[in-house]
């Protein structure tokens, strides 16, 4: 749990602010004839890779100081859990990036508010994992659930986000 809290606090802007990782990123991207769908996919996949890498690094530090040996089952549970929350986080982040972009993201009050909101959202997203794993004792349902979420993210969230960026890019570039 500690590992995920730290990872998502660090990467909040990567999830919720894909259009402005630097102050003029959207303007720079808008100058070229690019596929916004491809941009969203690549940025979301980069977020998944960063999340995985940062999770491994922080887990190594936490596990190093852990008084108990870490069993393989804990790693499997962590992978299962992360698969059930990563795609809804990407979807919500895509929506938030277009709805309320932040040209300057970093360690500011707005970023703290976004991170706290993200933590509450993660708590809600954890309900299916707890239901499948603890209540029903059918952890294989997490795989089916994660697959359905991945399908929704790829087939619905990415095209809609790309469409919204295309429709609002002039407004997004000029109002910040």
PDB file of C-alpha atoms in Angstrom:
ATOM      1  CA  UNK A   1       0.000   0.000   0.000  1.00  0.00           C
ATOM      2  CA  UNK A   2       2.799   2.397   0.897  1.00  0.00           C
ATOM      3  CA  UNK A   3       4.504   1.708  -2.402  1.00  0.00           C
ATOM      4  CA  UNK A   4       1.388   2.549  -4.434  1.00  0.00           C
ATOM      5  CA  UNK A   5       0.691   5.707  -2.414  1.00  0.00           C
ATOM      6  CA  UNK A   6       4.198   7.013  -3.050  1.00  0.00           C
ATOM      7  CA  UNK A   7       4.159   6.040  -6.745  1.00  0.00           C
ATOM      8  CA  UNK A   8       0.822   7.697  -7.463  1.00  0.00           C
ATOM      9  CA  UNK A   9       1.735  10.821  -5.487  1.00  0.00           C
ATOM     10  CA  UNK A  10       4.891  11.189  -7.571  1.00  0.00           C
ATOM     11  CA  UNK A  11       3.195  10.441 -10.891  1.00  0.00           C
ATOM     12  CA  UNK A  12      -0.071  12.323 -10.356  1.00  0.00           C
ATOM     13  CA  UNK A  13       0.765  14.907 -13.024  1.00  0.00           C
ATOM     14  CA  UNK A  14       1.747  12.134 -15.431  1.00  0.00           C
ATOM     15  CA  UNK A  15      -1.759  10.671 -15.086  1.00  0.00           C
ATOM     16  CA  UNK A  16      -3.858  13.847 -14.860  1.00  0.00           C
ATOM     17  CA  UNK A  17      -1.977  16.344 -17.002  1.00  0.00           C
ATOM     18  CA  UNK A  18      -0.863  14.571 -20.191  1.00  0.00           C
ATOM     19  CA  UNK A  19      -1.069  17.685 -22.355  1.00  0.00           C
ATOM     20  CA  UNK A  20       1.348  19.842 -20.385  1.00  0.00           C
ATOM     21  CA  UNK A  21       4.310  17.867 -19.093  1.00  0.00           C
ATOM     22  CA  UNK A  22       6.160  21.047 -19.998  1.00  0.00           C
ATOM     23  CA  UNK A  23       4.524  24.510 -20.196  1.00  0.00           C
ATOM     24  CA  UNK A  24       4.258  24.656 -24.011  1.00  0.00           C
ATOM     25  CA  UNK A  25       4.000  20.984 -24.911  1.00  0.00           C
ATOM     26  CA  UNK A  26       0.500  21.175 -26.379  1.00  0.00           C
ATOM     27  CA  UNK A  27       1.427  24.127 -28.580  1.00  0.00           C
ATOM     28  CA  UNK A  28       4.522  22.305 -29.813  1.00  0.00           C
ATOM     29  CA  UNK A  29       2.528  19.168 -30.594  1.00  0.00           C
ATOM     30  CA  UNK A  30      -0.151  21.219 -32.341  1.00  0.00           C
ATOM     31  CA  UNK A  31       2.368  22.549 -34.856  1.00  0.00           C
ATOM     32  CA  UNK A  32       2.794  19.144 -36.491  1.00  0.00           C
ATOM     33  CA  UNK A  33       0.277  16.999 -38.369  1.00  0.00           C
ATOM     34  CA  UNK A  34       0.066  14.265 -35.764  1.00  0.00           C
ATOM     35  CA  UNK A  35      -2.543  11.756 -34.760  1.00  0.00           C
ATOM     36  CA  UNK A  36      -3.911  12.791 -31.374  1.00  0.00           C
ATOM     37  CA  UNK A  37      -4.979   9.193 -30.856  1.00  0.00           C
ATOM     38  CA  UNK A  38      -1.349   8.121 -31.194  1.00  0.00           C
ATOM     39  CA  UNK A  39      -0.217  10.881 -28.829  1.00  0.00           C
ATOM     40  CA  UNK A  40      -2.711   9.793 -26.172  1.00  0.00           C
ATOM     41  CA  UNK A  41      -1.766   6.116 -26.556  1.00  0.00           C
ATOM     42  CA  UNK A  42       1.953   6.838 -26.322  1.00  0.00           C
ATOM     43  CA  UNK A  43       1.564   9.151 -23.338  1.00  0.00           C
ATOM     44  CA  UNK A  44      -0.651   6.618 -21.558  1.00  0.00           C
ATOM     45  CA  UNK A  45       1.744   3.746 -22.309  1.00  0.00           C
ATOM     46  CA  UNK A  46       4.639   5.880 -21.060  1.00  0.00           C
ATOM     47  CA  UNK A  47       2.670   6.450 -17.864  1.00  0.00           C
ATOM     48  CA  UNK A  48       2.189   2.688 -17.447  1.00  0.00           C
ATOM     49  CA  UNK A  49       5.914   2.081 -17.957  1.00  0.00           C
ATOM     50  CA  UNK A  50       6.871   4.870 -15.522  1.00  0.00           C
ATOM     51  CA  UNK A  51       4.419   3.496 -12.972  1.00  0.00           C
ATOM     52  CA  UNK A  52       5.873  -0.001 -13.287  1.00  0.00           C
ATOM     53  CA  UNK A  53       9.477   1.196 -13.042  1.00  0.00           C
ATOM     54  CA  UNK A  54       8.845   3.509 -10.118  1.00  0.00           C
ATOM     55  CA  UNK A  55       6.845   0.802  -8.331  1.00  0.00           C
ATOM     56  CA  UNK A  56       9.755  -1.628  -8.668  1.00  0.00           C
ATOM     57  CA  UNK A  57      12.282   0.934  -7.435  1.00  0.00           C
ATOM     58  CA  UNK A  58      10.213   2.046  -4.437  1.00  0.00           C
ATOM     59  CA  UNK A  59       9.242  -1.558  -3.623  1.00  0.00           C
ATOM     60  CA  UNK A  60      12.921  -2.535  -3.578  1.00  0.00           C
ATOM     61  CA  UNK A  61      13.624   0.180  -1.007  1.00  0.00           C
ATOM     62  CA  UNK A  62      10.592  -0.724   1.120  1.00  0.00           C
ATOM     63  CA  UNK A  63      11.290  -4.454   0.917  1.00  0.00           C
ATOM     64  CA  UNK A  64      14.936  -3.939   1.785  1.00  0.00           C
ATOM     65  CA  UNK A  65      13.948  -2.449   5.131  1.00  0.00           C
ATOM     66  CA  UNK A  66      11.071  -4.883   5.707  1.00  0.00           C
ATOM     67  CA  UNK A  67      11.608  -7.178   8.690  1.00  0.00           C
ATOM     68  CA  UNK A  68       9.896 -10.082   6.909  1.00  0.00           C
ATOM     69  CA  UNK A  69      10.773 -11.896   3.713  1.00  0.00           C
ATOM     70  CA  UNK A  70       8.558 -10.946   0.793  1.00  0.00           C
ATOM     71  CA  UNK A  71       6.671 -13.878  -0.676  1.00  0.00           C
ATOM     72  CA  UNK A  72       5.879 -14.290  -4.360  1.00  0.00           C
ATOM     73  CA  UNK A  73       2.162 -14.202  -3.557  1.00  0.00           C
ATOM     74  CA  UNK A  74       2.482 -10.582  -2.433  1.00  0.00           C
ATOM     75  CA  UNK A  75       4.042  -9.639  -5.763  1.00  0.00           C
ATOM     76  CA  UNK A  76       1.263 -11.465  -7.650  1.00  0.00           C
ATOM     77  CA  UNK A  77      -1.384  -9.687  -5.559  1.00  0.00           C
ATOM     78  CA  UNK A  78       0.277  -6.324  -6.231  1.00  0.00           C
ATOM     79  CA  UNK A  79       0.295  -6.988  -9.980  1.00  0.00           C
ATOM     80  CA  UNK A  80      -3.345  -8.062  -9.869  1.00  0.00           C
ATOM     81  CA  UNK A  81      -4.300  -4.984  -7.875  1.00  0.00           C
ATOM     82  CA  UNK A  82      -2.410  -2.585 -10.124  1.00  0.00           C
ATOM     83  CA  UNK A  83      -4.036  -4.119 -13.213  1.00  0.00           C
ATOM     84  CA  UNK A  84      -7.487  -3.347 -11.770  1.00  0.00           C
ATOM     85  CA  UNK A  85      -6.754   0.334 -11.134  1.00  0.00           C
ATOM     86  CA  UNK A  86      -4.325   1.462 -13.840  1.00  0.00           C
ATOM     87  CA  UNK A  87      -6.775   1.714 -16.761  1.00  0.00           C
ATOM     88  CA  UNK A  88      -9.486   3.618 -14.850  1.00  0.00           C
ATOM     89  CA  UNK A  89      -6.759   5.995 -13.627  1.00  0.00           C
ATOM     90  CA  UNK A  90      -5.615   6.545 -17.202  1.00  0.00           C
ATOM     91  CA  UNK A  91      -9.204   7.110 -18.342  1.00  0.00           C
ATOM     92  CA  UNK A  92      -9.906   9.607 -15.553  1.00  0.00           C
ATOM     93  CA  UNK A  93      -6.565  11.287 -16.203  1.00  0.00           C
ATOM     94  CA  UNK A  94      -7.352  11.646 -19.893  1.00  0.00           C
ATOM     95  CA  UNK A  95     -10.652  13.325 -19.040  1.00  0.00           C
ATOM     96  CA  UNK A  96      -9.011  15.593 -16.453  1.00  0.00           C
ATOM     97  CA  UNK A  97      -6.184  16.555 -18.815  1.00  0.00           C
ATOM     98  CA  UNK A  98      -8.664  17.999 -21.304  1.00  0.00           C
ATOM     99  CA  UNK A  99     -11.172  19.324 -18.765  1.00  0.00           C
ATOM    100  CA  UNK A 100      -8.720  21.177 -16.519  1.00  0.00           C
ATOM    101  CA  UNK A 101      -5.167  21.219 -17.878  1.00  0.00           C
ATOM    102  CA  UNK A 102      -2.402  22.670 -15.720  1.00  0.00           C
ATOM    103  CA  UNK A 103       0.302  24.395 -17.727  1.00  0.00           C
ATOM    104  CA  UNK A 104       2.662  24.428 -14.744  1.00  0.00           C
ATOM    105  CA  UNK A 105       2.607  21.212 -12.748  1.00  0.00           C
ATOM    106  CA  UNK A 106       4.954  20.421  -9.925  1.00  0.00           C
ATOM    107  CA  UNK A 107       4.838  20.845  -6.170  1.00  0.00           C
ATOM    108  CA  UNK A 108       2.037  23.417  -5.943  1.00  0.00           C
ATOM    109  CA  UNK A 109      -1.304  23.587  -4.142  1.00  0.00           C
ATOM    110  CA  UNK A 110      -3.244  22.519  -7.252  1.00  0.00           C
ATOM    111  CA  UNK A 111      -1.023  19.462  -7.556  1.00  0.00           C
ATOM    112  CA  UNK A 112      -1.608  18.527  -3.922  1.00  0.00           C
ATOM    113  CA  UNK A 113      -5.365  18.853  -4.400  1.00  0.00           C
ATOM    114  CA  UNK A 114      -5.172  16.649  -7.505  1.00  0.00           C
ATOM    115  CA  UNK A 115      -3.081  14.054  -5.638  1.00  0.00           C
ATOM    116  CA  UNK A 116      -5.535  13.920  -2.721  1.00  0.00           C
ATOM    117  CA  UNK A 117      -8.415  13.551  -5.170  1.00  0.00           C
ATOM    118  CA  UNK A 118      -6.502  10.786  -6.921  1.00  0.00           C
ATOM    119  CA  UNK A 119      -6.035   8.941  -3.600  1.00  0.00           C
ATOM    120  CA  UNK A 120      -9.776   9.043  -2.930  1.00  0.00           C
ATOM    121  CA  UNK A 121     -10.424   7.820  -6.458  1.00  0.00           C
ATOM    122  CA  UNK A 122      -7.954   4.954  -5.915  1.00  0.00           C
ATOM    123  CA  UNK A 123      -9.858   3.951  -2.779  1.00  0.00           C
ATOM    124  CA  UNK A 124     -13.058   3.730  -4.837  1.00  0.00           C
ATOM    125  CA  UNK A 125     -11.249   1.860  -7.625  1.00  0.00           C
ATOM    126  CA  UNK A 126     -10.027  -0.668  -5.053  1.00  0.00           C
ATOM    127  CA  UNK A 127     -13.541  -1.869  -4.281  1.00  0.00           C
ATOM    128  CA  UNK A 128     -13.735  -4.401  -7.162  1.00  0.00           C
ATOM    129  CA  UNK A 129     -10.340  -5.851  -6.207  1.00  0.00           C
ATOM    130  CA  UNK A 130     -11.454  -6.288  -2.583  1.00  0.00           C
ATOM    131  CA  UNK A 131     -14.772  -7.729  -3.740  1.00  0.00           C
ATOM    132  CA  UNK A 132     -13.178 -10.276  -6.081  1.00  0.00           C
ATOM    133  CA  UNK A 133     -10.199 -11.183  -3.901  1.00  0.00           C
ATOM    134  CA  UNK A 134     -11.403 -10.935  -0.309  1.00  0.00           C
ATOM    135  CA  UNK A 135     -15.188 -11.271  -0.379  1.00  0.00           C
ATOM    136  CA  UNK A 136     -15.742 -13.700  -3.266  1.00  0.00           C
ATOM    137  CA  UNK A 137     -12.290 -15.334  -3.062  1.00  0.00           C
ATOM    138  CA  UNK A 138     -12.109 -15.433  -6.853  1.00  0.00           C
ATOM    139  CA  UNK A 139      -8.934 -13.520  -7.686  1.00  0.00           C
ATOM    140  CA  UNK A 140      -9.102 -14.717 -11.294  1.00  0.00           C
ATOM    141  CA  UNK A 141     -11.996 -12.305 -11.754  1.00  0.00           C
ATOM    142  CA  UNK A 142      -9.416  -9.520 -11.402  1.00  0.00           C
ATOM    143  CA  UNK A 143      -7.868 -10.648 -14.692  1.00  0.00           C
ATOM    144  CA  UNK A 144     -11.230 -10.578 -16.465  1.00  0.00           C
ATOM    145  CA  UNK A 145     -12.049  -7.225 -14.915  1.00  0.00           C
ATOM    146  CA  UNK A 146      -8.645  -5.768 -15.866  1.00  0.00           C
ATOM    147  CA  UNK A 147      -9.085  -7.071 -19.415  1.00  0.00           C
ATOM    148  CA  UNK A 148     -12.483  -5.377 -19.685  1.00  0.00           C
ATOM    149  CA  UNK A 149     -11.011  -2.144 -18.342  1.00  0.00           C
ATOM    150  CA  UNK A 150      -8.123  -2.319 -20.814  1.00  0.00           C
ATOM    151  CA  UNK A 151     -10.587  -2.843 -23.659  1.00  0.00           C
ATOM    152  CA  UNK A 152     -12.669   0.146 -22.523  1.00  0.00           C
ATOM    153  CA  UNK A 153      -9.554   2.327 -22.198  1.00  0.00           C
ATOM    154  CA  UNK A 154      -8.288   1.407 -25.660  1.00  0.00           C
ATOM    155  CA  UNK A 155     -11.576   1.421 -27.564  1.00  0.00           C
ATOM    156  CA  UNK A 156     -13.473   4.229 -25.831  1.00  0.00           C
ATOM    157  CA  UNK A 157     -11.239   6.456 -23.714  1.00  0.00           C
ATOM    158  CA  UNK A 158      -8.407   7.001 -26.185  1.00  0.00           C
ATOM    159  CA  UNK A 159     -10.588   7.922 -29.196  1.00  0.00           C
ATOM    160  CA  UNK A 160     -12.784  10.197 -27.089  1.00  0.00           C
ATOM    161  CA  UNK A 161      -9.773  11.942 -25.553  1.00  0.00           C
ATOM    162  CA  UNK A 162      -8.165  12.387 -28.987  1.00  0.00           C
ATOM    163  CA  UNK A 163     -11.415  13.827 -30.345  1.00  0.00           C
ATOM    164  CA  UNK A 164     -11.739  16.216 -27.389  1.00  0.00           C
ATOM    165  CA  UNK A 165      -8.161  17.411 -27.778  1.00  0.00           C
ATOM    166  CA  UNK A 166      -8.694  18.065 -31.480  1.00  0.00           C
ATOM    167  CA  UNK A 167     -11.912  19.974 -30.767  1.00  0.00           C
ATOM    168  CA  UNK A 168     -10.510  22.017 -27.893  1.00  0.00           C
ATOM    169  CA  UNK A 169      -6.824  22.428 -28.729  1.00  0.00           C
ATOM    170  CA  UNK A 170      -7.123  26.062 -29.802  1.00  0.00           C
ATOM    171  CA  UNK A 171      -9.000  26.904 -26.619  1.00  0.00           C
ATOM    172  CA  UNK A 172      -6.556  24.874 -24.513  1.00  0.00           C
ATOM    173  CA  UNK A 173      -3.545  26.619 -26.063  1.00  0.00           C
ATOM    174  CA  UNK A 174      -4.894  30.165 -25.705  1.00  0.00           C
ATOM    175  CA  UNK A 175      -6.608  30.199 -22.298  1.00  0.00           C
ATOM    176  CA  UNK A 176      -3.734  29.068 -20.130  1.00  0.00           C
TER     177      UNK A 176
END
